[in-house]
Coordinates of C-alpha atoms and ligand atoms in Angstrom, one line a residue:
M1 CA -21.5 24.3 -14.6
S2 CA -18.0 25.5 -15.2
L3 CA -15.1 25.9 -12.7
A4 CA -13.3 28.3 -14.9
H5 CA -14.2 31.5 -13.0
G6 CA -11.2 32.8 -11.2
R7 CA -7.8 33.9 -12.6
P8 CA -7.3 32.4 -16.0
Y9 CA -4.0 30.7 -16.7
L10 CA -2.4 30.7 -20.2
A11 CA 0.0 27.8 -20.1
I12 CA 1.1 28.0 -23.7
P13 CA 4.6 28.6 -25.1
G14 CA 4.1 32.3 -25.6
P15 CA 2.7 34.7 -24.9
S16 CA 3.6 33.6 -21.4
V17 CA 2.1 34.8 -18.0
I18 CA 2.6 38.5 -17.5
P19 CA 3.7 39.3 -13.9
D20 CA 1.5 41.7 -12.0
R21 CA 4.6 43.9 -11.5
V22 CA 5.0 44.2 -15.2
L23 CA 1.4 45.0 -15.7
Q24 CA 1.5 47.6 -13.0
A25 CA 4.6 49.2 -14.5
M26 CA 2.8 49.6 -17.8
H27 CA -0.2 51.2 -16.1
A28 CA 1.3 54.7 -16.3
P29 CA 0.5 58.1 -17.9
A30 CA 2.2 58.8 -21.3
P31 CA 5.8 59.5 -20.6
N32 CA 7.9 62.3 -22.2
I33 CA 9.6 60.8 -25.3
Y34 CA 11.9 63.7 -25.9
E35 CA 14.0 63.6 -22.7
G36 CA 14.2 62.5 -19.2
D37 CA 13.3 59.2 -17.5
L38 CA 12.1 57.1 -20.4
V39 CA 15.1 58.0 -22.6
E40 CA 17.6 57.3 -19.8
M41 CA 15.8 54.1 -18.9
T42 CA 15.9 52.8 -22.4
F43 CA 19.6 53.4 -22.9
G44 CA 20.2 51.8 -19.5
M45 CA 18.3 48.6 -20.6
I46 CA 20.9 47.7 -23.3
P47 CA 23.5 46.4 -20.8
D48 CA 20.8 44.4 -19.0
L49 CA 19.6 42.8 -22.3
R50 CA 23.2 41.9 -23.1
R51 CA 23.5 40.2 -19.7
V52 CA 20.4 38.1 -20.4
A53 CA 21.8 37.2 -23.9
R54 CA 25.3 36.5 -22.4
T55 CA 26.9 38.8 -24.9
A56 CA 29.2 41.8 -24.7
H57 CA 28.2 42.9 -28.2
D58 CA 25.4 44.9 -29.8
A59 CA 21.6 44.8 -29.6
A60 CA 18.8 46.4 -31.6
I61 CA 15.3 46.6 -30.3
Y62 CA 12.3 46.4 -32.8
I63 CA 8.6 47.2 -32.3
A64 CA 7.7 43.8 -33.7
N65 CA 7.0 40.2 -32.8
G66 CA 9.5 37.4 -33.3
H67 CA 8.7 37.3 -37.1
G68 CA 9.9 40.9 -37.3
A69 CA 13.2 40.0 -35.6
W70 CA 13.6 37.1 -38.0
E71 CA 13.3 39.5 -40.9
A72 CA 15.4 42.1 -39.3
A73 CA 18.3 39.7 -38.7
L74 CA 18.2 38.4 -42.3
S75 CA 17.9 41.9 -43.8
N76 CA 21.0 43.2 -42.2
V77 CA 23.5 40.5 -43.3
L78 CA 22.3 38.8 -46.4
N79 CA 21.8 39.9 -50.1
P80 CA 19.1 38.6 -52.3
G81 CA 20.4 35.4 -54.0
D82 CA 22.5 34.4 -51.0
K83 CA 22.4 30.7 -50.1
I84 CA 21.6 29.8 -46.5
L85 CA 21.5 26.5 -44.7
V86 CA 18.5 25.8 -42.4
P87 CA 18.7 22.6 -40.3
A88 CA 15.2 22.0 -39.1
T89 CA 13.9 20.3 -36.0
G90 CA 10.3 21.4 -36.2
R91 CA 8.0 24.1 -37.5
F92 CA 10.0 27.2 -36.6
A93 CA 13.0 26.6 -38.8
F94 CA 10.6 26.3 -41.8
G95 CA 9.0 29.6 -40.8
W96 CA 12.4 31.4 -40.7
A97 CA 13.4 29.8 -44.0
D98 CA 10.1 30.9 -45.5
M99 CA 10.8 34.5 -44.3
A100 CA 14.2 34.2 -46.0
E101 CA 12.7 33.1 -49.2
G102 CA 10.4 36.1 -49.2
L103 CA 13.5 38.3 -49.0
G104 CA 15.0 36.6 -52.1
L105 CA 17.4 34.4 -50.2
V106 CA 17.9 30.8 -51.2
P107 CA 17.3 28.5 -48.2
H108 CA 18.4 24.9 -48.2
I109 CA 16.4 23.1 -45.5
V110 CA 17.9 20.0 -44.0
D111 CA 15.1 18.3 -42.0
F112 CA 16.1 16.4 -38.9
G113 CA 12.5 15.5 -38.2
R114 CA 10.4 16.2 -35.1
K115 CA 12.1 14.0 -32.6
A116 CA 15.8 14.7 -32.9
T117 CA 18.3 17.5 -32.6
I118 CA 20.4 18.8 -35.4
D119 CA 23.2 16.4 -36.1
P120 CA 26.4 18.4 -36.0
D121 CA 28.3 15.8 -38.0
R122 CA 25.8 16.0 -40.8
L123 CA 26.0 19.8 -40.7
Q124 CA 29.8 19.6 -40.9
E125 CA 29.6 17.3 -43.9
I126 CA 27.3 19.7 -45.8
L127 CA 29.5 22.6 -45.0
E128 CA 32.6 20.8 -46.1
Q129 CA 31.0 20.1 -49.5
D130 CA 30.5 23.8 -49.9
K131 CA 34.1 24.5 -51.0
A132 CA 33.2 27.9 -52.6
H133 CA 31.6 29.1 -49.4
E134 CA 28.4 30.0 -51.1
I135 CA 26.4 29.3 -47.9
K136 CA 26.4 32.7 -46.1
A137 CA 24.5 31.7 -43.0
V138 CA 23.3 28.8 -40.9
L139 CA 19.9 29.5 -39.3
F140 CA 18.5 27.4 -36.5
S141 CA 16.1 27.4 -33.6
H142 CA 17.8 26.9 -30.2
V143 CA 14.5 25.5 -29.0
D144 CA 11.8 24.6 -31.5
T145 CA 8.6 25.5 -29.8
A146 CA 6.5 23.0 -31.8
T147 CA 8.5 19.9 -31.1
S148 CA 10.1 21.1 -27.9
V149 CA 13.5 20.0 -29.3
R150 CA 16.4 21.9 -27.7
N151 CA 19.4 22.1 -30.0
D152 CA 23.1 22.5 -28.9
P153 CA 24.4 25.8 -30.3
A154 CA 28.0 25.1 -29.1
A155 CA 28.0 21.8 -31.1
L156 CA 26.9 23.7 -34.2
R157 CA 29.6 26.2 -33.8
A158 CA 32.1 23.4 -33.5
A159 CA 30.8 21.9 -36.7
L160 CA 31.2 25.2 -38.6
D161 CA 34.7 25.6 -37.2
A162 CA 35.7 22.0 -38.0
A163 CA 34.5 22.5 -41.6
G164 CA 36.5 25.8 -41.7
H165 CA 33.4 27.4 -43.0
P166 CA 32.8 31.2 -42.5
A167 CA 29.0 31.2 -42.6
L168 CA 27.3 33.2 -39.9
L169 CA 25.7 31.2 -37.2
M170 CA 22.2 32.6 -36.5
A171 CA 20.1 31.4 -33.6
D172 CA 16.4 31.8 -32.9
C173 CA 16.1 32.0 -29.1
I174 CA 12.6 33.3 -29.0
A175 CA 11.4 30.3 -26.9
S176 CA 14.6 29.8 -24.9
L177 CA 15.9 33.2 -23.8
A178 CA 15.7 33.5 -20.0
C179 CA 14.4 29.9 -19.8
D180 CA 17.1 27.6 -21.0
R181 CA 20.8 28.2 -20.6
F182 CA 22.1 30.2 -23.6
E183 CA 25.6 31.7 -23.9
M184 CA 25.8 33.8 -27.0
D185 CA 29.5 34.7 -26.9
A186 CA 30.9 31.6 -25.3
W187 CA 29.0 29.4 -27.7
G188 CA 30.1 31.4 -30.8
V189 CA 26.7 32.5 -32.0
D190 CA 27.0 35.5 -34.4
I191 CA 23.4 36.6 -34.4
M192 CA 20.6 35.8 -32.0
V193 CA 17.0 36.8 -32.2
A194 CA 14.5 36.9 -29.4
G195 CA 11.1 38.3 -28.5
C196 CA 9.7 39.8 -25.3
Q197 CA 6.6 37.7 -24.8
K198 CA 8.2 34.4 -23.7
G199 CA 10.9 34.2 -21.1
L200 CA 10.9 38.0 -20.8
M201 CA 7.3 38.0 -19.6
V202 CA 6.2 41.2 -21.4
P203 CA 3.1 41.4 -23.7
P204 CA 4.0 40.6 -27.4
G205 CA 5.3 43.6 -29.3
L206 CA 9.1 43.9 -28.8
S207 CA 11.8 41.8 -30.3
F208 CA 15.6 41.9 -30.3
V209 CA 18.5 41.2 -32.6
F210 CA 21.9 40.6 -30.9
F211 CA 24.9 40.7 -33.1
N212 CA 28.6 40.3 -32.7
P213 CA 31.5 42.1 -34.7
R214 CA 31.5 39.3 -37.4
A215 CA 27.9 40.0 -38.0
A216 CA 28.5 43.8 -38.0
E217 CA 31.2 43.3 -40.6
A218 CA 28.8 41.3 -42.7
R219 CA 26.3 44.1 -42.5
E220 CA 28.8 46.4 -44.1
K221 CA 29.0 44.2 -47.2
V222 CA 25.2 44.2 -47.8
T223 CA 24.4 46.4 -50.7
R224 CA 20.9 47.4 -49.6
V225 CA 19.4 47.2 -46.1
S226 CA 15.7 48.2 -45.5
R227 CA 15.7 51.4 -43.6
Y228 CA 13.3 50.2 -41.0
W229 CA 15.1 47.0 -40.2
D230 CA 18.6 48.5 -40.4
W231 CA 20.2 47.7 -37.0
K232 CA 22.9 50.5 -37.3
P233 CA 20.9 53.5 -36.1
R234 CA 19.1 51.3 -33.6
S235 CA 22.2 49.9 -31.9
A236 CA 24.1 53.3 -31.8
P237 CA 21.3 55.9 -32.0
D238 CA 22.4 59.5 -32.4
F239 CA 19.1 60.5 -30.8
F240 CA 16.3 58.7 -29.1
Y241 CA 13.8 58.7 -32.0
N242 CA 16.2 56.7 -34.1
F243 CA 16.4 54.0 -31.5
F244 CA 13.1 52.7 -32.7
G245 CA 13.0 54.1 -36.3
G246 CA 10.2 56.4 -35.0
T247 CA 8.1 56.7 -31.9
A248 CA 9.3 54.6 -29.0
P249 CA 7.0 51.7 -27.7
T250 CA 6.7 53.6 -24.4
H251 CA 4.6 51.2 -22.3
H252 CA 6.3 48.1 -23.5
L253 CA 9.6 49.7 -22.4
L254 CA 8.2 50.3 -19.0
G255 CA 7.1 46.7 -18.8
L256 CA 10.5 45.4 -20.1
R257 CA 12.4 47.5 -17.5
T258 CA 10.5 45.8 -14.8
S259 CA 10.9 42.3 -16.3
L260 CA 14.7 42.9 -16.5
D261 CA 14.7 44.0 -12.9
M262 CA 12.9 40.8 -11.9
I263 CA 15.4 38.7 -13.9
A264 CA 18.3 40.5 -12.3
E265 CA 16.8 40.0 -8.8
E266 CA 16.3 36.3 -9.3
G267 CA 19.5 35.8 -11.3
L268 CA 19.8 34.1 -14.6
E269 CA 21.4 30.9 -13.3
N270 CA 18.5 30.6 -10.8
I271 CA 16.0 31.2 -13.5
W272 CA 17.5 28.5 -15.6
A273 CA 17.5 26.1 -12.6
R274 CA 13.9 27.0 -11.8
H275 CA 12.9 26.2 -15.4
A276 CA 14.8 22.9 -15.4
T277 CA 13.2 21.9 -12.1
L278 CA 9.7 22.8 -13.0
A279 CA 10.1 21.0 -16.4
R280 CA 11.1 17.9 -14.5
A281 CA 7.9 18.1 -12.5
V282 CA 5.9 18.2 -15.8
W283 CA 7.9 15.3 -17.2
A284 CA 7.5 13.2 -14.1
A285 CA 3.7 13.6 -14.4
C286 CA 3.8 12.8 -18.1
D287 CA 5.9 9.7 -17.5
H288 CA 3.2 8.3 -15.2
W289 CA 0.3 9.2 -17.4
A290 CA 2.1 7.6 -20.3
S291 CA 2.5 4.3 -18.4
A292 CA -1.2 3.4 -19.2
G293 CA -2.8 5.3 -22.0
P294 CA -2.3 7.2 -25.2
L295 CA -0.4 10.2 -23.8
E296 CA 3.2 10.4 -24.8
M297 CA 5.9 13.1 -24.7
N298 CA 7.2 14.0 -28.2
L299 CA 10.7 13.4 -27.0
A300 CA 11.8 10.3 -25.2
D301 CA 15.2 11.7 -24.3
P302 CA 15.1 14.3 -21.5
A303 CA 18.5 15.6 -22.5
I304 CA 17.2 17.2 -25.7
R305 CA 14.0 18.6 -24.2
S306 CA 13.3 22.3 -23.8
H307 CA 12.8 23.4 -20.2
A308 CA 10.2 25.9 -21.4
V309 CA 7.7 23.9 -23.4
T310 CA 6.7 20.2 -23.6
A311 CA 5.0 18.9 -26.7
L312 CA 2.8 15.8 -26.3
A313 CA 0.8 13.4 -28.3
I314 CA -2.4 12.0 -26.9
G315 CA -4.3 10.4 -29.8
P316 CA -6.2 12.0 -32.7
G317 CA -9.1 14.2 -31.4
N318 CA -8.0 13.9 -27.8
G319 CA -5.6 16.9 -27.9
Q320 CA -8.3 19.2 -29.2
A321 CA -10.9 17.8 -26.7
L322 CA -8.5 18.1 -23.8
R323 CA -7.6 21.7 -24.6
R324 CA -11.3 22.6 -24.9
W325 CA -12.1 20.9 -21.6
T326 CA -9.3 22.6 -19.6
A327 CA -10.2 26.0 -21.0
D328 CA -14.0 25.8 -20.6
Q329 CA -14.1 23.9 -17.4
A330 CA -11.1 25.0 -15.4
G331 CA -9.7 28.3 -16.9
L332 CA -6.5 26.7 -18.2
T333 CA -5.5 27.3 -21.8
L334 CA -3.0 24.7 -23.1
G335 CA -0.9 25.1 -26.3
L336 CA -2.1 23.9 -29.7
G337 CA -0.1 21.2 -31.4
I338 CA 1.6 22.9 -34.4
G339 CA 3.3 21.3 -37.3
M340 CA 2.4 17.9 -36.0
D341 CA -0.2 16.9 -38.6
S342 CA 0.1 13.5 -40.3
E343 CA -1.8 11.2 -42.7
T344 CA -3.7 9.7 -39.8
D345 CA -4.3 13.0 -38.1
P346 CA -4.4 15.7 -40.8
G347 CA -5.4 18.5 -38.4
G348 CA -2.8 17.6 -35.7
T349 CA -5.8 17.2 -33.3
G350 CA -3.9 14.6 -31.3
F351 CA -1.3 16.9 -29.9
F352 CA -1.0 19.6 -27.3
R353 CA 1.7 21.6 -25.6
I354 CA 2.3 22.7 -22.1
G355 CA 4.1 26.0 -21.9
H356 CA 6.1 26.3 -18.7
M357 CA 8.1 29.4 -19.4
G358 CA 8.7 32.7 -17.7
H359 CA 6.7 33.8 -14.6
L360 CA 6.0 30.4 -13.2
N361 CA 6.3 28.6 -9.9
G362 CA 5.5 25.3 -8.3
H363 CA 1.8 25.9 -7.5
M364 CA 1.2 27.0 -11.1
V365 CA 2.8 23.9 -12.5
L366 CA 1.0 21.6 -10.1
G367 CA -2.3 23.3 -10.8
A368 CA -1.9 22.9 -14.5
L369 CA -1.0 19.3 -14.2
G370 CA -4.0 18.7 -11.8
V371 CA -6.3 20.2 -14.4
I372 CA -4.9 18.1 -17.2
E373 CA -5.5 15.0 -15.2
A374 CA -9.0 16.2 -14.4
G375 CA -9.6 16.7 -18.1
M376 CA -8.3 13.2 -19.0
T377 CA -10.5 11.7 -16.3
A378 CA -13.6 13.7 -17.5
L379 CA -13.0 12.7 -21.1
Q380 CA -12.3 9.1 -20.2
I381 CA -8.8 9.2 -21.8
P382 CA -6.9 6.4 -20.0
H383 CA -3.8 7.4 -18.1
G384 CA -1.5 6.0 -15.5
K385 CA -1.8 6.8 -11.8
E386 CA 0.4 8.7 -9.3
A387 CA 1.3 11.4 -11.8
L388 CA 0.5 14.3 -9.5
S389 CA 2.4 12.8 -6.6
A390 CA 5.4 12.2 -8.9
A391 CA 5.3 15.9 -9.9
A392 CA 4.9 17.0 -6.3
G393 CA 7.9 14.8 -5.4
V394 CA 10.0 16.8 -7.8
I395 CA 8.9 20.0 -6.3
A396 CA 9.5 18.6 -2.8
A397 CA 13.0 17.6 -3.7
G398 CA 13.8 21.3 -4.5
R399 CA 15.8 23.1 -7.1
I400 CA 18.0 21.1 -9.4
D401 CA 21.4 22.5 -10.0
L402 CA 22.5 22.3 -13.6
A403 CA 25.9 21.4 -14.8
Q404 CA 27.6 24.0 -17.0
Ligands
PLP501 C1 7.2 32.1 -30.7 C2 8.3 31.8 -31.6 C3 8.5 32.5 -32.8 C4 7.5 33.4 -33.4 O1 7.4 34.6 -32.6 P1 6.2 35.6 -32.9 O2 6.4 36.6 -31.8 O3 4.9 34.8 -32.8 O4 6.4 36.1 -34.3 C5 9.6 32.1 -33.6 N1 10.5 31.2 -33.2 C6 10.3 30.5 -32.0 C7 11.3 29.5 -31.6 C8 9.2 30.8 -31.2 O5 9.1 30.1 -30.1

């Protein structure tokens, strides 16, 4: 017998839960793509997207997933042969660097491991050694979704400035936008890429590149930009068709409009605080489970953890078994461990991730935690007691207000 019948819950770090309001907005007849509501609605979304990214500058929308935005961002500002620096704190920096290599760029990866943030001092040192300024860009993930490490973009900007280095600072905020505080302009990020299927709560299919005037200037110096990825016609389209380099993603736009409305209604600061609070409920449960058994959060220091995803180790084989159990027996899909393989666990079967991003509230988090505990009990994975009451205690104490 299974207890999975009922509304399934995808608690992975993207795609995230799609709000019913977004689904309902997308359930619409084909709109006119030449003129009228859809066209006006789309132009009107740019200021809202800017607000979410905390930038006064430009944005281009692509019909693509996050990988598309990675390629778009690189294609606009870098020439084949350009050197780029990629400080890595998990799987995703390697992915972006690989994309760069495919475009003929020359990435230099500096690996900070799976349990630490990028060290700004080390970054500064490397940049200071590059006297000829051959490094054209520094690429990093704000949140690495595999390790759940949250990097500090402002500290990286400070490192570039201290080194007097002109490289562009390029952030991947695919897992953090509208989950963790991010301030593109105040933190001096030149280019930011994001997708729609995580904090923005829309089915996968749209991605975004935000860029400031420094990045726009770099675009002018690139000798050849792929027509499709070129952000110029997209960020200042002469007519609607050019916004998307072809037919508009009509229904995704309807969904995105609604998600942006929901974000505006709740308020970005409140959204960040909600994520921070719910993350603490997850961590409180994990701390108790970890007190007697193999489960362990990947990051010991809460200050460097993402508020949108928690990566956990639970012993070889156990991660896989637990994920199977929660999906089959209780309708809860947990995230796979990715990029966590090792000699003793070549398949990374001892890891899993809890996605707690986007359209999420107290009962969903407590429900997911309850099912994880049920799974550990059923599978006889030892774990400490009182985890659920600890998580409930965090919810009971209410919203945490975050310092700037
Ligand atoms: C999800 C994610 C990606 C990849 O996005 P896709 O839409 O799967 O291409 C890249 N970077 C980060 C940090 C992510 O969380």
